[in-house]
JSON list of C-alpha atoms in Angstrom, two decimals:
[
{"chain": "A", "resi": 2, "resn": "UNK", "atom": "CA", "xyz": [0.00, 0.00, 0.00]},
{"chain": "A", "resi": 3, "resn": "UNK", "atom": "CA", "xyz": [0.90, 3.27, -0.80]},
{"chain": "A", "resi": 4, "resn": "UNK", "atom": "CA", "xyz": [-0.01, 7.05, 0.63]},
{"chain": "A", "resi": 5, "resn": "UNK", "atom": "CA", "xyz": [0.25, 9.88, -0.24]},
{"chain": "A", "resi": 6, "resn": "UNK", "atom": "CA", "xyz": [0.95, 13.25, 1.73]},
{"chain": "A", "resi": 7, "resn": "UNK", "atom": "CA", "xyz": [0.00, 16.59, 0.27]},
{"chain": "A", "resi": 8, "resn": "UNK", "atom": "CA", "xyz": [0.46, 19.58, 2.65]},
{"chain": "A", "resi": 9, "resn": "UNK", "atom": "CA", "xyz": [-0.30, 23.04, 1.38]},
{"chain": "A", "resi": 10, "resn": "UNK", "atom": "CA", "xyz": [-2.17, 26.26, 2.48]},
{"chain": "A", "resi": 11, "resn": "UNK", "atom": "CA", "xyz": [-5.50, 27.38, 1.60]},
{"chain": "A", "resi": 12, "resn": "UNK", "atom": "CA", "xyz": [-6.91, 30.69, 1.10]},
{"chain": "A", "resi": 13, "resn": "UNK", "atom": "CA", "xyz": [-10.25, 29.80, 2.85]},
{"chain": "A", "resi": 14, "resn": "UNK", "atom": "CA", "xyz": [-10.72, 25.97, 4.55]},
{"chain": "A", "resi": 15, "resn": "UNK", "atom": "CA", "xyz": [-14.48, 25.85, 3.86]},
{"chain": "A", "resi": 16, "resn": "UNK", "atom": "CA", "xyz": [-14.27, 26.44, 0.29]},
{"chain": "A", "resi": 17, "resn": "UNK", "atom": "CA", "xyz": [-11.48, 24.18, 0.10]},
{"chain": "A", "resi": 18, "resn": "UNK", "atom": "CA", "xyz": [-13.40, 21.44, 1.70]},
{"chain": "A", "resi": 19, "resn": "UNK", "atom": "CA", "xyz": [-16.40, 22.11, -0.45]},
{"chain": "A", "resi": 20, "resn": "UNK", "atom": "CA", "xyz": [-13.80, 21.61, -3.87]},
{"chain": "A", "resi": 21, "resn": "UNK", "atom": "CA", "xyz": [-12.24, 18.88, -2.11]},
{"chain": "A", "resi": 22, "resn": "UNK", "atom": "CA", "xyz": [-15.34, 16.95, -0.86]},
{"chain": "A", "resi": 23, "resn": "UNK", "atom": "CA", "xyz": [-16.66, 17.15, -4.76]},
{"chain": "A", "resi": 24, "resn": "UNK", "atom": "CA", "xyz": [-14.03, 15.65, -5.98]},
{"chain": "A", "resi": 25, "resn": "UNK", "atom": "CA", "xyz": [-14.15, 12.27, -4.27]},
{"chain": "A", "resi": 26, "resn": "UNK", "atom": "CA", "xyz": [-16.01, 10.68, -7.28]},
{"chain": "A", "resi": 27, "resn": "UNK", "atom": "CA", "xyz": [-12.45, 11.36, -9.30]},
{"chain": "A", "resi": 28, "resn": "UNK", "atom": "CA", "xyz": [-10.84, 10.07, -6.35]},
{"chain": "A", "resi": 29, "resn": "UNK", "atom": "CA", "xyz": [-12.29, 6.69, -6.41]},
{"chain": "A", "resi": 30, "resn": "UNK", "atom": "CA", "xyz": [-12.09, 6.40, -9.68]},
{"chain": "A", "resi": 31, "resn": "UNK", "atom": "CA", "xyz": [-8.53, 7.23, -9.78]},
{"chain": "A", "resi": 32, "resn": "UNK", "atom": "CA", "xyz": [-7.75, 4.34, -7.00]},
{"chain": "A", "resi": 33, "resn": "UNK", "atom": "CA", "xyz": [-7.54, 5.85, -4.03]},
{"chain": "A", "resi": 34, "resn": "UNK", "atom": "CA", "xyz": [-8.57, 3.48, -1.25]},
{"chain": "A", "resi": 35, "resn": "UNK", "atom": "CA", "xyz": [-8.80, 5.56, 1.49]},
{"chain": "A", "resi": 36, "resn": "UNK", "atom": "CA", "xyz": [-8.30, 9.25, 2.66]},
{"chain": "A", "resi": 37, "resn": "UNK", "atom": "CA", "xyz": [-7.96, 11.61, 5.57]},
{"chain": "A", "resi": 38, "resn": "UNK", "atom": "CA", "xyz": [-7.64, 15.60, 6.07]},
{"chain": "A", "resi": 39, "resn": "UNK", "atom": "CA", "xyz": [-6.12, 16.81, 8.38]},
{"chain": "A", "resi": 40, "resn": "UNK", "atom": "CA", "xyz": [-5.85, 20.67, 9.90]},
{"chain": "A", "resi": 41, "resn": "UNK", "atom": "CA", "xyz": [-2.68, 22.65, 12.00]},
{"chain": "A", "resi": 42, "resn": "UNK", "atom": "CA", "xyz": [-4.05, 23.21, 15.34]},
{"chain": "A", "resi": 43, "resn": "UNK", "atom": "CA", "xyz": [-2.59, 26.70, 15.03]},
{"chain": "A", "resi": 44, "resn": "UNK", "atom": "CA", "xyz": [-3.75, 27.41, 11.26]},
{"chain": "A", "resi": 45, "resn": "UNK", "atom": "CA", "xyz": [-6.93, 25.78, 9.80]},
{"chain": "A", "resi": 46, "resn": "UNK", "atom": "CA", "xyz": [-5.96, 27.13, 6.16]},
{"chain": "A", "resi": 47, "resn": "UNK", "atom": "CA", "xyz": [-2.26, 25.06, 6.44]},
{"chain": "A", "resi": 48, "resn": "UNK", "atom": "CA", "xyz": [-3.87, 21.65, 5.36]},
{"chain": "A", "resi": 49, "resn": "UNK", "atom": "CA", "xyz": [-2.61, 18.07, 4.84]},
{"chain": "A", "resi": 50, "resn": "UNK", "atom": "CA", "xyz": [-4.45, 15.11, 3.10]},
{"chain": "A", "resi": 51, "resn": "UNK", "atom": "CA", "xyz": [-3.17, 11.70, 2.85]},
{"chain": "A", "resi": 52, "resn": "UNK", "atom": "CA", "xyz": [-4.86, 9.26, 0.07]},
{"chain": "A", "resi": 53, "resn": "UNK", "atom": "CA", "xyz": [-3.79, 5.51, 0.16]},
{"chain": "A", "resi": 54, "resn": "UNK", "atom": "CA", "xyz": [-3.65, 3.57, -3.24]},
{"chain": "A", "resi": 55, "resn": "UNK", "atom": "CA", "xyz": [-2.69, -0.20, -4.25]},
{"chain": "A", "resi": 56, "resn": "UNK", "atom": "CA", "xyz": [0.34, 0.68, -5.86]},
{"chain": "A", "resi": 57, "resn": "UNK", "atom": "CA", "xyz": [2.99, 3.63, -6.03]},
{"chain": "A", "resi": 58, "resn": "UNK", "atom": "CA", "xyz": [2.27, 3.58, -9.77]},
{"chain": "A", "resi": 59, "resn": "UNK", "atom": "CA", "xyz": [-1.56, 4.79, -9.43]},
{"chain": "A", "resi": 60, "resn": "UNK", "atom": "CA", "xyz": [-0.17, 6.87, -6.71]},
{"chain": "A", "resi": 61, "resn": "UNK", "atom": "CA", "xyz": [1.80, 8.70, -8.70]},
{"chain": "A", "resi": 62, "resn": "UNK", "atom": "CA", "xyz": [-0.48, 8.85, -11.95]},
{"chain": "A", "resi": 63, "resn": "UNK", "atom": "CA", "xyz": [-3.08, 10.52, -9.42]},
{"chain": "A", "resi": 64, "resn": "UNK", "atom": "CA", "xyz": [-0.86, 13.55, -8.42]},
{"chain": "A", "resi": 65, "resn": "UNK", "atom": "CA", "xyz": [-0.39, 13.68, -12.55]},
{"chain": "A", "resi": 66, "resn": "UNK", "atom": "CA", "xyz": [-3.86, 14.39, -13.00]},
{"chain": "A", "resi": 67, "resn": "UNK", "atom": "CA", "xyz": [-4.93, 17.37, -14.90]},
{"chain": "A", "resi": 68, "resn": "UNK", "atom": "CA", "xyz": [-8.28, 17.67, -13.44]},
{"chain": "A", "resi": 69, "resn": "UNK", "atom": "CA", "xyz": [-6.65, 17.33, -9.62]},
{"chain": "A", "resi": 70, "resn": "UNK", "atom": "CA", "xyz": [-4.58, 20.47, -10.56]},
{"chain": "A", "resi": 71, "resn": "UNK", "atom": "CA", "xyz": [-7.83, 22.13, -11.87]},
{"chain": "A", "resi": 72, "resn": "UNK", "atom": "CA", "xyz": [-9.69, 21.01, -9.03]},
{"chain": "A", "resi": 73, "resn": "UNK", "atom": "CA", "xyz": [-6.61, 22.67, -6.51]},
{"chain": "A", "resi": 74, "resn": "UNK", "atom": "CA", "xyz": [-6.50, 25.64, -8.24]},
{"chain": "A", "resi": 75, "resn": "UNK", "atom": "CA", "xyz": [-10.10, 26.14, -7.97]},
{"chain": "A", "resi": 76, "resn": "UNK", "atom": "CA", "xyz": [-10.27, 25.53, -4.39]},
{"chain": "A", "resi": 77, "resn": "UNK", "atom": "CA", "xyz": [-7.75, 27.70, -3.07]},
{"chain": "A", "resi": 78, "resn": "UNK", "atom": "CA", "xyz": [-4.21, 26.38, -3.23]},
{"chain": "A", "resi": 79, "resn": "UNK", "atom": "CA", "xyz": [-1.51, 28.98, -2.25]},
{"chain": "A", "resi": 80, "resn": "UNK", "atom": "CA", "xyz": [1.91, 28.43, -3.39]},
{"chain": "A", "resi": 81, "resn": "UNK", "atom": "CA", "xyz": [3.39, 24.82, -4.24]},
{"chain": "A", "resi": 82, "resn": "UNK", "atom": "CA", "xyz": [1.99, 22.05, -2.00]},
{"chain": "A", "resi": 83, "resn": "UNK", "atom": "CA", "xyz": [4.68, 19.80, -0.24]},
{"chain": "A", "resi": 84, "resn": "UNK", "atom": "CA", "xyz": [3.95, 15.92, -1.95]},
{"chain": "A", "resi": 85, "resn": "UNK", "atom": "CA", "xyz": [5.72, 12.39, -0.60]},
{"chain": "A", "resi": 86, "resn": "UNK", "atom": "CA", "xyz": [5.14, 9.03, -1.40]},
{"chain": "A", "resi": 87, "resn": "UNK", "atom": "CA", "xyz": [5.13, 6.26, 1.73]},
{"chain": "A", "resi": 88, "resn": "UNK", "atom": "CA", "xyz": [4.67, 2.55, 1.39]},
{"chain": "A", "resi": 89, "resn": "UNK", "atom": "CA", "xyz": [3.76, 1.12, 4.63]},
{"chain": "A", "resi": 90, "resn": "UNK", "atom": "CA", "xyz": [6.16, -1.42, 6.72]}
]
């Protein structure tokens, strides 16, 4: 199993959420297994999400997809989110 980390900052957390939570269809269809969001306790705008996949290879062709950068850059994204790969041990 692989997951995914993406931490970035938001320029508002509930229209984030709203983008985010509308895209879950893509998600699924895209292989991702499983997902969780998570918020700084100091900063709910500085956001991570972690979505688990099968394989590093759909993994990585999810983070490729054009309509995930569309979907980002209509909900907010500031700047250049932080992305890493994990398999689990």
């Amino acid at each position: 199993m692989t997951t995914v980390f993406v931490r970035h900052t938001v320029s508002d957390y509930k229209s984030w959420r709203a983008i985010y939570d509308a895209f879950s269809s893509v998600q699924e269809a895209n292989g991702v297994t499983a997902e969780a969001v998570y918020q700084a306790t100091d900063n709910p705008n500085d956001v991570t999400v972690t979505h688990e996949f099968a394989t590093l290879e759909a993994a990585q062709a999810f983070t490729k997809l054009e309509d995930l950068t569309k979907a980002m850059q209509s909900g907010g994204v500031v700047g250049t989110p932080a992305v890493w790969f994990t398999q689990k041990v």
